[in-house]
mmCIF file of C-alpha atoms in Angstrom:
data_model
loop_
_atom_site.group_PDB
_atom_site.id
_atom_site.type_symbol
_atom_site.label_atom_id
_atom_site.label_comp_id
_atom_site.label_asym_id
_atom_site.label_seq_id
_atom_site.Cartn_x
_atom_site.Cartn_y
_atom_site.Cartn_z
ATOM 1 C CA VAL A 1 -3.373 33.854 0.173
ATOM 2 C CA GLN A 2 -2.807 32.997 -3.492
ATOM 3 C CA ARG A 3 -5.741 32.420 -5.735
ATOM 4 C CA GLN A 4 -6.532 32.144 -9.046
ATOM 5 C CA GLN A 5 -9.865 33.794 -10.663
ATOM 6 C CA MET A 6 -11.180 31.493 -13.481
ATOM 7 C CA SER A 7 -14.630 31.198 -14.983
ATOM 8 C CA ASN A 8 -16.248 33.210 -11.806
ATOM 9 C CA ARG A 9 -14.939 30.752 -9.207
ATOM 10 C CA THR A 10 -12.121 31.230 -6.767
ATOM 11 C CA PHE A 11 -9.257 28.360 -6.643
ATOM 12 C CA ILE A 12 -6.596 27.838 -3.664
ATOM 13 C CA THR A 13 -3.146 27.238 -5.217
ATOM 14 C CA GLN A 14 -1.770 26.825 -1.615
ATOM 15 C CA PHE A 15 -2.196 25.838 2.136
ATOM 16 C CA LEU A 16 -0.370 27.648 5.087
ATOM 17 C CA LEU A 17 0.307 24.719 7.984
ATOM 18 C CA LEU A 18 -0.024 25.344 11.315
ATOM 19 C CA ALA A 19 3.650 26.511 12.816
ATOM 20 C CA PHE A 20 4.769 24.744 15.834
ATOM 21 C CA ALA A 21 6.366 28.041 17.149
ATOM 22 C CA ASP A 22 6.602 31.746 16.313
ATOM 23 C CA THR A 23 10.209 32.475 17.687
ATOM 24 C CA ARG A 24 13.566 31.264 15.639
ATOM 25 C CA GLU A 25 14.999 29.392 18.558
ATOM 26 C CA LEU A 26 11.798 27.201 19.420
ATOM 27 C CA GLN A 27 11.462 26.453 15.731
ATOM 28 C CA LEU A 28 14.774 24.975 15.536
ATOM 29 C CA LEU A 29 13.924 23.191 18.466
ATOM 30 C CA HIS A 30 10.985 21.479 16.776
ATOM 31 C CA PHE A 31 13.249 20.847 13.793
ATOM 32 C CA TRP A 32 15.979 19.297 15.773
ATOM 33 C CA LEU A 33 12.976 17.242 18.282
ATOM 34 C CA PHE A 34 11.452 15.724 15.001
ATOM 35 C CA LEU A 35 14.588 15.077 13.346
ATOM 36 C CA GLY A 36 15.604 12.990 16.363
ATOM 37 C CA ILE A 37 12.093 11.106 16.202
ATOM 38 C CA TYR A 38 12.319 10.691 12.376
ATOM 39 C CA LEU A 39 15.806 9.262 12.501
ATOM 40 C CA ALA A 40 14.786 6.986 15.208
ATOM 41 C CA ALA A 41 11.820 5.527 13.396
ATOM 42 C CA LEU A 42 13.745 5.188 10.488
ATOM 43 C CA LEU A 43 16.446 3.111 12.108
ATOM 44 C CA GLY A 44 14.124 0.744 14.264
ATOM 45 C CA ASN A 45 12.049 -0.109 11.405
ATOM 46 C CA GLY A 46 14.790 -0.427 8.805
ATOM 47 C CA LEU A 47 16.453 -2.706 11.251
ATOM 48 C CA ILE A 48 13.233 -5.212 11.707
ATOM 49 C CA ILE A 49 12.984 -5.043 7.936
ATOM 50 C CA THR A 50 16.412 -5.960 7.233
ATOM 51 C CA ALA A 51 16.693 -8.513 9.947
ATOM 52 C CA ILE A 52 13.452 -10.174 9.013
ATOM 53 C CA ALA A 53 14.670 -10.003 5.101
ATOM 54 C CA CYS A 54 18.042 -11.475 5.543
ATOM 55 C CA ASP A 55 17.266 -14.140 8.127
ATOM 56 C CA HIS A 56 15.400 -16.997 6.858
ATOM 57 C CA HIS A 57 14.477 -18.024 10.355
ATOM 58 C CA LEU A 58 12.094 -15.287 10.426
ATOM 59 C CA HIS A 59 10.579 -15.850 6.891
ATOM 60 C CA THR A 60 6.982 -17.129 9.147
ATOM 61 C CA PRO A 61 3.789 -15.517 8.846
ATOM 62 C CA MET A 62 3.889 -13.167 11.887
ATOM 63 C CA TYR A 63 7.341 -11.500 10.765
ATOM 64 C CA PHE A 64 6.191 -11.271 7.182
ATOM 65 C CA PHE A 65 3.185 -8.975 9.017
ATOM 66 C CA LEU A 66 5.392 -7.376 10.834
ATOM 67 C CA LEU A 67 7.874 -6.554 7.998
ATOM 68 C CA ASN A 68 4.575 -5.001 6.055
ATOM 69 C CA LEU A 69 4.001 -3.526 9.513
ATOM 70 C CA SER A 70 6.917 -1.396 9.781
ATOM 71 C CA LEU A 71 7.128 -0.284 5.667
ATOM 72 C CA LEU A 72 3.594 1.353 6.247
ATOM 73 C CA ASP A 73 5.135 2.813 9.559
ATOM 74 C CA LEU A 74 8.024 4.202 7.627
ATOM 75 C CA GLY A 75 5.548 5.519 4.823
ATOM 76 C CA SER A 76 3.142 7.282 7.322
ATOM 77 C CA ILE A 77 5.830 9.244 9.429
ATOM 78 C CA SER A 78 7.684 10.208 6.034
ATOM 79 C CA THR A 79 4.639 11.742 4.672
ATOM 80 C CA THR A 80 4.030 14.130 7.351
ATOM 81 C CA VAL A 81 7.093 15.036 9.401
ATOM 82 C CA PRO A 82 10.061 15.874 6.826
ATOM 83 C CA LYS A 83 7.331 18.740 5.503
ATOM 84 C CA SER A 84 6.889 19.778 8.894
ATOM 85 C CA MET A 85 10.422 19.798 9.424
ATOM 86 C CA THR A 86 11.392 21.659 6.525
ATOM 87 C CA ASN A 87 9.077 24.506 7.334
ATOM 88 C CA SER A 88 10.526 24.982 10.780
ATOM 89 C CA LEU A 89 14.155 25.131 9.479
ATOM 90 C CA TRP A 90 13.307 27.834 6.976
ATOM 91 C CA GLY A 91 10.625 29.539 8.757
ATOM 92 C CA THR A 92 7.891 28.906 6.267
ATOM 93 C CA ARG A 93 4.247 27.469 6.386
ATOM 94 C CA ASP A 94 3.003 26.759 3.283
ATOM 95 C CA VAL A 95 2.217 23.821 1.144
ATOM 96 C CA SER A 96 0.845 23.590 -2.370
ATOM 97 C CA TYR A 97 -2.651 22.430 -3.368
ATOM 98 C CA THR A 98 -1.186 19.590 -5.063
ATOM 99 C CA GLY A 99 1.665 18.655 -2.434
ATOM 100 C CA CYS A 100 -1.188 18.944 0.198
ATOM 101 C CA ALA A 101 -3.741 16.587 -1.650
ATOM 102 C CA ALA A 102 -0.454 14.084 -2.043
ATOM 103 C CA GLN A 103 -0.130 14.313 1.746
ATOM 104 C CA ALA A 104 -3.592 13.740 2.777
ATOM 105 C CA PHE A 105 -3.825 10.681 0.514
ATOM 106 C CA LEU A 106 -0.612 9.062 1.375
ATOM 107 C CA PHE A 107 -1.301 9.711 4.983
ATOM 108 C CA VAL A 108 -4.809 8.218 4.936
ATOM 109 C CA PHE A 109 -3.537 5.177 2.766
ATOM 110 C CA PHE A 110 -0.770 4.306 5.154
ATOM 111 C CA ILE A 111 -2.746 5.017 8.411
ATOM 112 C CA SER A 112 -5.859 2.665 7.155
ATOM 113 C CA ALA A 113 -3.761 0.117 5.849
ATOM 114 C CA GLU A 114 -1.903 -0.110 9.089
ATOM 115 C CA TYR A 115 -5.404 -0.524 10.715
ATOM 116 C CA SER A 116 -6.219 -3.762 8.558
ATOM 117 C CA LEU A 117 -2.824 -5.148 8.886
ATOM 118 C CA LEU A 118 -3.671 -4.919 12.618
ATOM 119 C CA THR A 119 -6.531 -6.902 12.332
ATOM 120 C CA VAL A 120 -4.793 -9.307 9.801
ATOM 121 C CA MET A 121 -2.192 -9.522 12.667
ATOM 122 C CA ALA A 122 -4.860 -10.374 15.607
ATOM 123 C CA TYR A 123 -6.296 -13.194 13.398
ATOM 124 C CA ASP A 124 -2.467 -14.745 12.587
ATOM 125 C CA ARG A 125 -2.176 -14.457 16.693
ATOM 126 C CA TYR A 126 -5.548 -16.301 17.162
ATOM 127 C CA VAL A 127 -4.834 -19.139 14.434
ATOM 128 C CA ALA A 128 -1.606 -19.592 15.801
ATOM 129 C CA ILE A 129 -2.640 -20.051 19.336
ATOM 130 C CA CYS A 130 -5.935 -21.515 19.205
ATOM 131 C CA ASN A 131 -5.606 -23.816 15.962
ATOM 132 C CA PRO A 132 -1.806 -24.322 15.584
ATOM 133 C CA LEU A 133 -2.717 -27.670 13.956
ATOM 134 C CA HIS A 134 -4.128 -25.790 11.081
ATOM 135 C CA TYR A 135 -1.826 -22.885 10.986
ATOM 136 C CA ARG A 136 0.032 -23.550 7.840
ATOM 137 C CA THR A 137 -2.869 -24.569 6.099
ATOM 138 C CA LEU A 138 -4.701 -21.465 6.822
ATOM 139 C CA LEU A 139 -1.835 -18.830 6.893
ATOM 140 C CA GLY A 140 0.417 -20.587 4.107
ATOM 141 C CA SER A 141 2.682 -18.166 1.797
ATOM 142 C CA ARG A 142 0.153 -17.441 -0.426
ATOM 143 C CA ALA A 143 -2.604 -16.816 2.090
ATOM 144 C CA CYS A 144 -0.336 -14.255 3.443
ATOM 145 C CA VAL A 145 0.674 -12.512 0.388
ATOM 146 C CA HIS A 146 -3.086 -12.181 -0.620
ATOM 147 C CA THR A 147 -4.084 -10.740 3.077
ATOM 148 C CA ALA A 148 -1.241 -8.395 3.206
ATOM 149 C CA ALA A 149 -2.399 -7.094 -0.480
ATOM 150 C CA ALA A 150 -5.627 -6.993 0.946
ATOM 151 C CA ALA A 151 -4.932 -4.580 3.490
ATOM 152 C CA TRP A 152 -2.984 -2.393 1.218
ATOM 153 C CA GLY A 153 -5.447 -2.311 -1.229
ATOM 154 C CA SER A 154 -8.262 -1.421 1.075
ATOM 155 C CA GLY A 155 -5.613 1.297 2.328
ATOM 156 C CA PHE A 156 -5.710 2.773 -1.308
ATOM 157 C CA LEU A 157 -9.187 2.602 -2.314
ATOM 158 C CA TYR A 158 -10.335 4.413 1.437
ATOM 159 C CA ALA A 159 -7.851 6.940 0.756
ATOM 160 C CA PHE A 160 -8.671 7.558 -2.951
ATOM 161 C CA MET A 161 -12.585 7.643 -1.807
ATOM 162 C CA HIS A 162 -11.513 10.332 1.199
ATOM 163 C CA THR A 163 -9.248 12.450 -0.759
ATOM 164 C CA ALA A 164 -11.474 12.748 -3.953
ATOM 165 C CA ASN A 165 -14.294 13.813 -1.703
ATOM 166 C CA THR A 166 -12.549 16.381 -0.111
ATOM 167 C CA PHE A 167 -10.563 18.221 -2.707
ATOM 168 C CA LEU A 168 -13.634 18.094 -5.075
ATOM 169 C CA LEU A 169 -15.444 20.420 -2.484
ATOM 170 C CA PRO A 170 -15.132 24.292 -2.793
ATOM 171 C CA LEU A 171 -13.384 26.079 -0.282
ATOM 172 C CA CYS A 172 -14.048 29.403 0.632
ATOM 173 C CA GLN A 173 -13.069 29.764 4.345
ATOM 174 C CA GLY A 174 -9.670 30.656 3.718
ATOM 175 C CA ASN A 175 -6.304 28.410 3.235
ATOM 176 C CA ALA A 176 -5.256 28.305 6.842
ATOM 177 C CA LEU A 177 -4.895 24.501 8.229
ATOM 178 C CA ASP A 178 -5.024 24.474 12.250
ATOM 179 C CA GLN A 179 -2.617 21.318 11.833
ATOM 180 C CA PHE A 180 0.910 21.005 10.952
ATOM 181 C CA PHE A 181 0.183 18.659 8.146
ATOM 182 C CA CYS A 182 -2.971 18.257 5.355
ATOM 183 C CA GLU A 183 -5.314 16.516 7.448
ATOM 184 C CA ILE A 184 -8.720 15.780 6.206
ATOM 185 C CA PRO A 185 -10.933 17.184 8.688
ATOM 186 C CA GLN A 186 -8.938 20.390 8.742
ATOM 187 C CA ILE A 187 -9.474 20.681 5.228
ATOM 188 C CA LEU A 188 -13.288 20.055 5.782
ATOM 189 C CA LYS A 189 -13.493 23.153 7.920
ATOM 190 C CA LEU A 190 -12.652 25.591 4.891
ATOM 191 C CA SER A 191 -15.620 24.182 2.936
ATOM 192 C CA CYS A 192 -18.328 26.503 1.966
ATOM 193 C CA SER A 193 -20.685 23.875 0.425
ATOM 194 C CA GLU A 194 -23.052 21.330 2.384
ATOM 195 C CA THR A 195 -21.854 18.671 -0.203
ATOM 196 C CA TYR A 196 -19.158 18.074 2.748
ATOM 197 C CA LEU A 197 -21.922 16.065 4.369
ATOM 198 C CA ARG A 198 -20.908 13.563 1.757
ATOM 199 C CA GLU A 199 -17.337 13.237 3.052
ATOM 200 C CA VAL A 200 -18.831 13.078 6.672
ATOM 201 C CA GLY A 201 -21.010 10.221 5.520
ATOM 202 C CA LEU A 202 -18.287 8.697 4.401
ATOM 203 C CA ILE A 203 -16.177 9.268 7.675
ATOM 204 C CA VAL A 204 -19.345 7.857 9.570
ATOM 205 C CA PHE A 205 -19.496 4.883 7.431
ATOM 206 C CA SER A 206 -15.625 4.138 7.992
ATOM 207 C CA ALA A 207 -15.834 4.708 11.714
ATOM 208 C CA PHE A 208 -18.287 1.806 11.795
ATOM 209 C CA VAL A 209 -15.758 -0.287 9.937
ATOM 210 C CA VAL A 210 -13.010 0.772 12.537
ATOM 211 C CA PHE A 211 -15.231 -0.311 15.034
ATOM 212 C CA GLY A 212 -16.053 -4.000 13.139
ATOM 213 C CA CYS A 213 -12.369 -4.283 13.208
ATOM 214 C CA PHE A 214 -12.000 -3.333 16.620
ATOM 215 C CA VAL A 215 -14.501 -5.814 17.776
ATOM 216 C CA PHE A 216 -12.948 -8.598 15.792
ATOM 217 C CA ILE A 217 -9.578 -7.885 17.463
ATOM 218 C CA VAL A 218 -11.002 -7.879 20.804
ATOM 219 C CA LEU A 219 -12.947 -11.185 20.230
ATOM 220 C CA SER A 220 -9.594 -12.634 18.887
ATOM 221 C CA TYR A 221 -7.708 -11.899 21.801
ATOM 222 C CA VAL A 222 -10.669 -12.961 24.158
ATOM 223 C CA GLN A 223 -10.422 -16.511 22.430
ATOM 224 C CA ILE A 224 -6.619 -16.004 22.854
ATOM 225 C CA PHE A 225 -6.278 -15.387 26.523
ATOM 226 C CA ARG A 226 -8.686 -18.146 27.376
ATOM 227 C CA ALA A 227 -6.531 -20.788 25.114
ATOM 228 C CA VAL A 228 -3.355 -19.345 27.144
ATOM 229 C CA LEU A 229 -4.891 -19.818 30.297
ATOM 230 C CA ARG A 230 -5.456 -23.201 29.734
ATOM 231 C CA ILE A 231 -1.725 -24.303 28.953
ATOM 232 C CA PRO A 232 -0.719 -26.177 32.155
ATOM 233 C CA PHE A 233 3.021 -25.173 31.774
ATOM 234 C CA GLN A 234 4.251 -21.768 32.700
ATOM 235 C CA GLN A 235 7.040 -21.474 30.212
ATOM 236 C CA GLY A 236 4.247 -22.222 27.359
ATOM 237 C CA ARG A 237 2.093 -19.707 28.808
ATOM 238 C CA HIS A 238 4.677 -16.990 28.931
ATOM 239 C CA LYS A 239 6.044 -17.834 25.346
ATOM 240 C CA ALA A 240 2.180 -17.277 24.132
ATOM 241 C CA PHE A 241 2.101 -14.276 25.755
ATOM 242 C CA SER A 242 5.194 -12.810 24.287
ATOM 243 C CA THR A 243 4.126 -13.420 20.989
ATOM 244 C CA CYS A 244 0.498 -11.175 21.964
ATOM 245 C CA LEU A 245 1.494 -8.607 24.022
ATOM 246 C CA PRO A 246 3.725 -6.709 21.404
ATOM 247 C CA HIS A 247 0.921 -6.517 18.880
ATOM 248 C CA LEU A 248 -1.850 -6.063 21.494
ATOM 249 C CA ALA A 249 0.226 -2.979 22.714
ATOM 250 C CA MET A 250 0.698 -1.580 19.089
ATOM 251 C CA VAL A 251 -3.291 -1.751 18.626
ATOM 252 C CA SER A 252 -3.655 -0.070 21.870
ATOM 253 C CA LEU A 253 -1.101 2.401 21.217
ATOM 254 C CA PHE A 254 -2.583 3.270 17.616
ATOM 255 C CA LEU A 255 -6.534 3.113 18.743
ATOM 256 C CA ILE A 256 -6.071 5.555 21.822
ATOM 257 C CA THR A 257 -4.324 8.202 19.993
ATOM 258 C CA VAL A 258 -6.436 8.233 17.227
ATOM 259 C CA MET A 259 -9.665 8.035 19.403
ATOM 260 C CA PHE A 260 -8.525 11.049 21.323
ATOM 261 C CA ALA A 261 -7.662 12.691 18.053
ATOM 262 C CA TYR A 262 -11.071 12.314 16.461
ATOM 263 C CA LEU A 263 -13.174 11.598 19.116
ATOM 264 C CA LYS A 264 -12.715 14.300 21.636
ATOM 265 C CA LEU A 265 -15.527 16.515 22.612
ATOM 266 C CA PRO A 266 -15.506 20.001 20.694
ATOM 267 C CA SER A 267 -15.869 21.777 24.288
ATOM 268 C CA VAL A 268 -12.120 20.534 24.881
ATOM 269 C CA SER A 269 -10.686 20.991 21.316
ATOM 270 C CA SER A 270 -8.186 23.626 21.148
ATOM 271 C CA PRO A 271 -5.412 24.254 18.488
ATOM 272 C CA SER A 272 -3.023 23.549 20.844
ATOM 273 C CA LEU A 273 -4.831 20.182 21.903
ATOM 274 C CA ASP A 274 -5.164 19.082 18.256
ATOM 275 C CA LEU A 275 -1.540 19.363 17.541
ATOM 276 C CA VAL A 276 -0.628 17.414 20.517
ATOM 277 C CA ALA A 277 -3.241 14.515 19.355
ATOM 278 C CA ALA A 278 -2.100 14.620 15.691
ATOM 279 C CA VAL A 279 1.562 14.313 16.905
ATOM 280 C CA LEU A 280 0.420 11.460 19.155
ATOM 281 C CA TYR A 281 -1.096 9.502 16.630
ATOM 282 C CA SER A 282 0.870 10.478 13.334
ATOM 283 C CA VAL A 283 4.511 10.516 14.669
ATOM 284 C CA VAL A 284 4.762 8.529 18.336
ATOM 285 C CA PRO A 285 3.733 4.993 16.634
ATOM 286 C CA PRO A 286 5.961 4.745 13.942
ATOM 287 C CA ALA A 287 8.741 5.608 16.397
ATOM 288 C CA VAL A 288 7.726 3.596 19.273
ATOM 289 C CA ASN A 289 6.277 0.237 17.390
ATOM 290 C CA PRO A 290 9.965 -0.842 16.803
ATOM 291 C CA LEU A 291 10.779 -0.638 20.245
ATOM 292 C CA ILE A 292 7.698 -2.232 21.242
ATOM 293 C CA TYR A 293 8.645 -5.504 19.304
#
């Protein structure tokens, strides 16, 4: 553990991330597996971004939000996977204090902005199906830019508050994290001060916001499905469902994996289970989202 003594206070200069494996063969297996997933995410999301940017027929609100979603997916998976691949390839575990803070900030930023954007996309589908005559009025180009900017901005503000609260805490429980990337709940475990309750309070507040967005998404889809079932023609119902089900599948994948990671009982928690849960919500969705769409 590298530390510096300054004014009778101990500062951690690096963290040790959780290794996927101890043997060289398994480390290389992890490297190639993550490389394949990462390249698939880059290719899939890159193709979506290119197609939407180049085809003027796709310059609609739904595809504009999908382009933003692909950008967020690329950002989130690029924040965690390359560092983990590098550590496995070179047999290291360390990450600098600054690098850890940057990784924690960027990951929370991309994940929270993505959830905000998924909420906006639910509203987009609601207006398109339940109020089609007002669609262009409610979701014109300016409104789309403003709502997307609000999603990115809320993610930035949320990440800044979480990261600042976490990394201002004194840490005295060592520097080893039980995760393959710098995750804020794992860093809080290293705190030796009761001021961590302030960060826990922020997490509780965030849980209420997340739940509010979830209720909004559910209510939107209740109205959507009621409207779709009133469509007299099967072809019309099929077209409406085909535009909604990918988004609903993506929301479900995102929420199920995050809830599994953060809301599981302490009695069933273990480093291995936490590792699997983290992979499910940080690595799998960015790679699977392009396949869903």
